Amino acid sequence: MQKVVQPRRYLLLGILFFFLPFFIPLPLPRQTVIETDPLFTEDLGEIARNSTRSFVKNNPNRVAGTEEAKNAAFWLSAALKGVGLEPQTQTFEFEWDGVKTGQNVYAIDTGSNMKEEYFLFMAHYDVVPDTIEGANDNGAAVAMVLTFATYFQTYAHNRSIIYAFVDAEEVGLIGSQIFAEKIAKDLNIVAGINFEMVGYKDYSSIYVDSLGFQQGQVDAAFVDLIMQSGLSLRVDVETGTTENWFVDSFSMVIQKAAAFTFSDHGDRKSVV
């Protein structure tokens, strides 16, 4: 049985620190927000840790196309509803050892005065066969998305936010491709993060796969802001090509949406 792991608090802090300007309608000093908002302290990590534990314990063996995966989709719908959002389910068929049914679960939180621009948080929730809990791949990432959904319910935000949980990643990025083709391509997604395997507690580095951004410009800004924040993070960036690319953000990129994958697993070239 795979050990339940927790998303690191500083990983959450760093991402929130970078992307708060997308959501807060009035300019606020970033460091002040970090110091004064209780959700930026242990509470944020506690939400992520509890979400990871609850999701993987209640939804073992969630291989795409199985009843367990359908139960996981139902659980995710209930979780989104529990934080005040209206979940939607996208059902699709795919071929994998016969015709199977998959389900993407998502919710849109409409922004205030820039509602036609969207920010995306995404993670796949299925597991490979013979995996039981799948805490790191990819339960911790599911928890990250749920944590952001919980957090941003406390803020009025300019842009709309999409929270998406995609199915059938482990059999060929099928769920994210269908989500991108049928839903995301008609939306103006200005930026997005796909979370993949973010549960390692003792890893010293994280990396950003940057295929979705032209010439690495957003990556450089991301690294700069992380370093200015004073957080103990090492950010690794791979400028990215289509070779060996097998994460859900690629499904968004080919639909011309700016998206990248954020993970703390893997060997990538350091830029800091």
Coordinates of C-alpha atoms in Angstrom, one line a residue:
M1 CA 0.0 0.0 0.0
Q2 CA 1.4 3.4 -1.0
K3 CA 2.1 5.7 1.9
V4 CA -0.1 8.8 2.2
V5 CA 2.1 11.8 1.6
Q6 CA 1.4 15.5 2.0
P7 CA 1.8 18.5 -0.4
R8 CA 4.4 20.7 1.1
R9 CA 3.2 24.0 2.7
Y10 CA 5.9 26.1 1.0
L11 CA 5.0 24.7 -2.4
L12 CA 1.4 26.0 -1.9
L13 CA 2.7 29.3 -0.6
G14 CA 4.9 29.9 -3.5
I15 CA 2.2 29.2 -6.1
L16 CA -0.3 31.4 -4.3
F17 CA 2.3 34.2 -3.9
F18 CA 2.9 34.2 -7.6
F19 CA -0.7 34.1 -8.8
L20 CA -2.5 36.3 -6.3
P21 CA -2.3 39.3 -8.7
F22 CA -4.6 37.3 -11.1
F23 CA -7.3 37.2 -8.5
I24 CA -7.2 40.2 -6.0
P25 CA -9.1 43.2 -7.4
L26 CA -7.1 45.8 -5.5
P27 CA -3.3 45.9 -5.4
L28 CA -2.0 44.5 -2.1
P29 CA 1.6 44.1 -0.9
R30 CA 2.3 40.4 -1.4
Q31 CA 4.5 40.0 1.7
T32 CA 1.8 41.6 3.8
V33 CA -0.8 39.1 2.6
I34 CA 1.5 36.2 3.4
E35 CA 2.2 37.5 6.9
T36 CA -1.3 38.4 7.9
D37 CA -3.6 35.9 6.2
P38 CA -4.0 32.8 8.5
L39 CA -4.7 30.6 5.4
F40 CA -1.1 31.2 4.4
T41 CA 0.2 29.5 7.5
E42 CA -0.3 26.0 8.8
D43 CA -4.0 26.0 7.9
L44 CA -3.3 25.8 4.2
G45 CA -1.1 22.8 4.6
E46 CA -3.6 21.2 6.9
I47 CA -6.3 21.6 4.3
A48 CA -4.1 19.9 1.7
R49 CA -3.0 17.2 4.0
N50 CA -6.5 16.3 5.1
S51 CA -7.8 16.4 1.5
T52 CA -5.1 14.0 0.4
R53 CA -5.8 11.6 3.1
S54 CA -9.6 11.7 2.7
F55 CA -9.5 11.4 -1.1
V56 CA -7.1 8.4 -1.3
K57 CA -8.6 6.5 1.6
N58 CA -12.1 6.8 0.3
N59 CA -11.2 6.2 -3.4
P60 CA -8.7 3.3 -3.8
N61 CA -8.1 1.5 -7.0
R62 CA -9.5 4.3 -9.1
V63 CA -8.3 3.0 -12.5
A64 CA -9.9 4.8 -15.4
G65 CA -13.1 3.1 -16.7
T66 CA -13.8 1.2 -13.4
E67 CA -16.6 1.7 -10.8
E68 CA -13.9 2.9 -8.4
A69 CA -13.1 5.8 -10.8
K70 CA -16.8 6.7 -11.1
N71 CA -17.0 6.7 -7.3
A72 CA -14.0 9.0 -7.2
A73 CA -15.7 11.4 -9.7
F74 CA -18.8 11.5 -7.5
W75 CA -16.5 12.2 -4.4
L76 CA -14.9 15.1 -6.3
S77 CA -18.2 16.5 -7.3
A78 CA -19.3 16.5 -3.7
A79 CA -16.1 18.1 -2.6
L80 CA -16.5 21.0 -5.0
K81 CA -20.1 21.4 -3.9
G82 CA -18.9 21.4 -0.4
V83 CA -16.8 24.5 -0.9
G84 CA -19.6 26.4 -2.6
L85 CA -19.1 25.6 -6.3
E86 CA -21.4 24.0 -8.8
P87 CA -19.7 20.9 -10.2
Q88 CA -20.2 19.7 -13.7
T89 CA -19.4 16.2 -15.1
Q90 CA -18.1 15.6 -18.6
T91 CA -18.6 11.9 -19.5
F92 CA -16.8 10.3 -22.4
E93 CA -16.0 6.9 -23.9
F94 CA -12.5 5.7 -24.7
E95 CA -10.8 2.6 -26.0
W96 CA -8.6 0.7 -23.6
D97 CA -8.9 -3.0 -23.3
G98 CA -12.4 -2.5 -24.6
V99 CA -14.7 0.5 -24.6
K100 CA -14.7 2.2 -21.2
T101 CA -16.4 5.3 -19.8
G102 CA -14.5 8.1 -18.1
Q103 CA -15.6 11.3 -16.3
N104 CA -14.0 14.7 -16.0
V105 CA -15.2 16.8 -13.1
Y106 CA -14.9 20.5 -13.1
A107 CA -16.4 23.7 -11.7
I108 CA -16.1 27.4 -12.8
D109 CA -15.9 30.2 -10.3
T110 CA -16.9 33.3 -12.2
G111 CA -14.8 36.4 -11.7
S112 CA -15.9 39.9 -11.0
N113 CA -14.9 42.3 -13.8
M114 CA -12.7 40.1 -16.1
K115 CA -15.0 37.1 -16.1
E116 CA -14.3 36.3 -19.7
E117 CA -10.6 35.5 -18.9
Y118 CA -10.0 32.2 -17.1
F119 CA -7.3 30.7 -14.9
L120 CA -7.1 26.9 -14.7
F121 CA -6.1 24.6 -11.9
M122 CA -6.0 20.9 -13.0
A123 CA -5.0 17.5 -11.9
H124 CA -5.8 13.9 -13.0
Y125 CA -7.3 11.6 -10.4
D126 CA -7.0 8.1 -11.9
V127 CA -4.3 5.6 -11.1
V128 CA -2.3 3.0 -12.9
P129 CA -3.5 -0.6 -12.5
D130 CA -2.4 -2.4 -9.3
T131 CA -2.1 0.9 -7.5
I132 CA -4.2 1.1 -4.4
E133 CA -4.2 4.6 -2.9
G134 CA -2.1 6.6 -5.4
A135 CA -1.3 9.2 -2.8
N136 CA 1.5 10.8 -4.7
D137 CA 0.3 10.0 -8.2
N138 CA -2.0 11.8 -8.1
G139 CA -3.9 12.2 -4.9
A140 CA -1.7 15.0 -3.5
A141 CA -2.3 17.0 -6.7
V142 CA -6.0 16.5 -6.4
A143 CA -5.7 17.9 -2.9
M144 CA -3.8 20.9 -4.2
V145 CA -6.6 21.8 -6.6
L146 CA -9.2 21.4 -3.8
T147 CA -7.1 23.6 -1.5
F148 CA -7.0 26.4 -4.0
A149 CA -10.8 26.0 -4.5
T150 CA -11.2 26.4 -0.8
Y151 CA -8.8 29.3 -0.5
F152 CA -10.1 31.4 -3.3
Q153 CA -13.7 31.2 -2.0
T154 CA -12.5 33.8 0.6
Y155 CA -11.4 36.3 -2.1
A156 CA -13.2 38.3 -4.7
H157 CA -11.2 37.7 -7.9
N158 CA -11.1 39.5 -11.2
R159 CA -10.7 36.5 -13.5
S160 CA -12.8 33.4 -13.5
I161 CA -11.2 30.2 -12.2
I162 CA -11.7 26.7 -13.5
Y163 CA -11.0 23.7 -11.2
A164 CA -10.7 20.6 -13.2
F165 CA -10.1 16.9 -12.3
V166 CA -9.5 14.8 -15.3
D167 CA -9.8 11.1 -15.8
A168 CA -7.8 8.6 -17.9
E169 CA -4.4 10.3 -17.8
E170 CA -2.6 7.1 -17.1
V171 CA -3.9 5.6 -20.4
G172 CA -2.8 8.4 -22.7
L173 CA -3.9 11.9 -21.4
I174 CA -7.4 11.0 -22.7
G175 CA -9.5 13.0 -20.2
S176 CA -7.4 16.2 -20.5
Q177 CA -7.5 16.0 -24.3
I178 CA -11.3 15.7 -24.3
F179 CA -11.6 18.5 -21.7
A180 CA -9.4 20.7 -23.8
E181 CA -11.1 19.9 -27.1
K182 CA -14.7 20.2 -25.9
I183 CA -14.6 22.8 -23.2
A184 CA -11.3 24.6 -22.8
K185 CA -10.7 25.6 -26.4
D186 CA -13.8 27.9 -26.4
L187 CA -12.6 29.7 -23.3
N188 CA -9.9 32.4 -23.0
I189 CA -7.5 30.6 -20.6
V190 CA -4.8 33.2 -19.8
A191 CA -2.8 30.8 -17.7
G192 CA -3.1 27.4 -16.1
I193 CA -1.3 24.9 -13.8
N194 CA -1.5 21.2 -14.1
F195 CA -0.3 19.5 -10.9
E196 CA 1.4 16.1 -11.1
M197 CA 3.0 14.1 -8.3
V198 CA 3.4 16.9 -5.8
G199 CA 3.4 14.8 -2.6
Y200 CA 7.1 14.3 -2.0
K201 CA 8.0 15.8 1.4
D202 CA 11.8 15.4 1.4
Y203 CA 12.6 16.4 -2.2
S204 CA 14.8 19.6 -2.3
S205 CA 13.6 20.9 -5.6
I206 CA 10.5 21.4 -7.7
Y207 CA 10.3 21.9 -11.4
V208 CA 8.1 23.7 -13.9
D209 CA 7.6 22.2 -17.4
S210 CA 7.3 25.2 -19.5
L211 CA 6.2 24.1 -23.0
G212 CA 3.1 26.3 -22.7
F213 CA 4.9 29.6 -22.5
Q214 CA 6.8 31.2 -25.4
Q215 CA 10.5 31.7 -24.9
G216 CA 10.3 31.0 -21.2
Q217 CA 9.2 34.5 -20.3
V218 CA 6.7 33.5 -17.7
D219 CA 9.1 31.0 -16.2
A220 CA 11.6 33.7 -15.6
A221 CA 9.1 35.9 -13.9
F222 CA 7.9 32.9 -11.8
V223 CA 11.5 32.2 -10.7
D224 CA 12.2 35.8 -9.9
L225 CA 9.1 36.2 -7.7
I226 CA 9.8 32.9 -5.9
M227 CA 13.3 34.1 -5.1
Q228 CA 12.1 37.5 -3.9
S229 CA 9.6 35.9 -1.6
G230 CA 12.3 34.5 0.6
L231 CA 10.7 31.0 0.5
S232 CA 13.0 28.0 0.7
L233 CA 12.3 26.8 -2.8
R234 CA 14.5 25.7 -5.7
V235 CA 12.7 25.9 -9.0
D236 CA 13.8 23.8 -11.9
V237 CA 12.6 24.6 -15.4
E238 CA 12.7 22.5 -18.5
T239 CA 12.1 24.7 -21.6
G240 CA 10.2 21.8 -23.1
T241 CA 9.8 20.1 -26.4
T242 CA 7.2 17.7 -27.6
E243 CA 9.6 14.8 -27.1
N244 CA 8.8 12.6 -24.1
W245 CA 6.0 15.0 -23.1
F246 CA 3.4 13.1 -21.3
V247 CA 1.5 15.4 -18.8
D248 CA -1.9 16.8 -19.0
S249 CA -0.8 20.4 -19.6
F250 CA 0.2 19.4 -23.1
S251 CA -3.4 18.8 -23.9
M252 CA -4.1 22.4 -23.1
V253 CA -1.1 23.7 -25.0
I254 CA -2.1 22.1 -28.3
Q255 CA -5.4 24.0 -27.9
K256 CA -3.4 27.3 -27.6
A257 CA -4.0 27.7 -23.8
A258 CA -1.0 28.8 -21.8
A259 CA -0.5 26.0 -19.3
F260 CA 2.4 24.2 -17.6
T261 CA 2.9 21.3 -15.2
F262 CA 4.1 21.9 -11.7
S263 CA 5.7 19.0 -9.9
D264 CA 8.4 18.1 -7.4
H265 CA 9.2 14.8 -9.0
G266 CA 11.9 14.4 -11.7
D267 CA 15.3 15.5 -12.9
R268 CA 15.2 18.9 -14.6
K269 CA 17.8 21.5 -15.5
S270 CA 18.0 24.2 -12.8
V271 CA 17.7 27.8 -13.7
V272 CA 18.5 29.3 -10.2

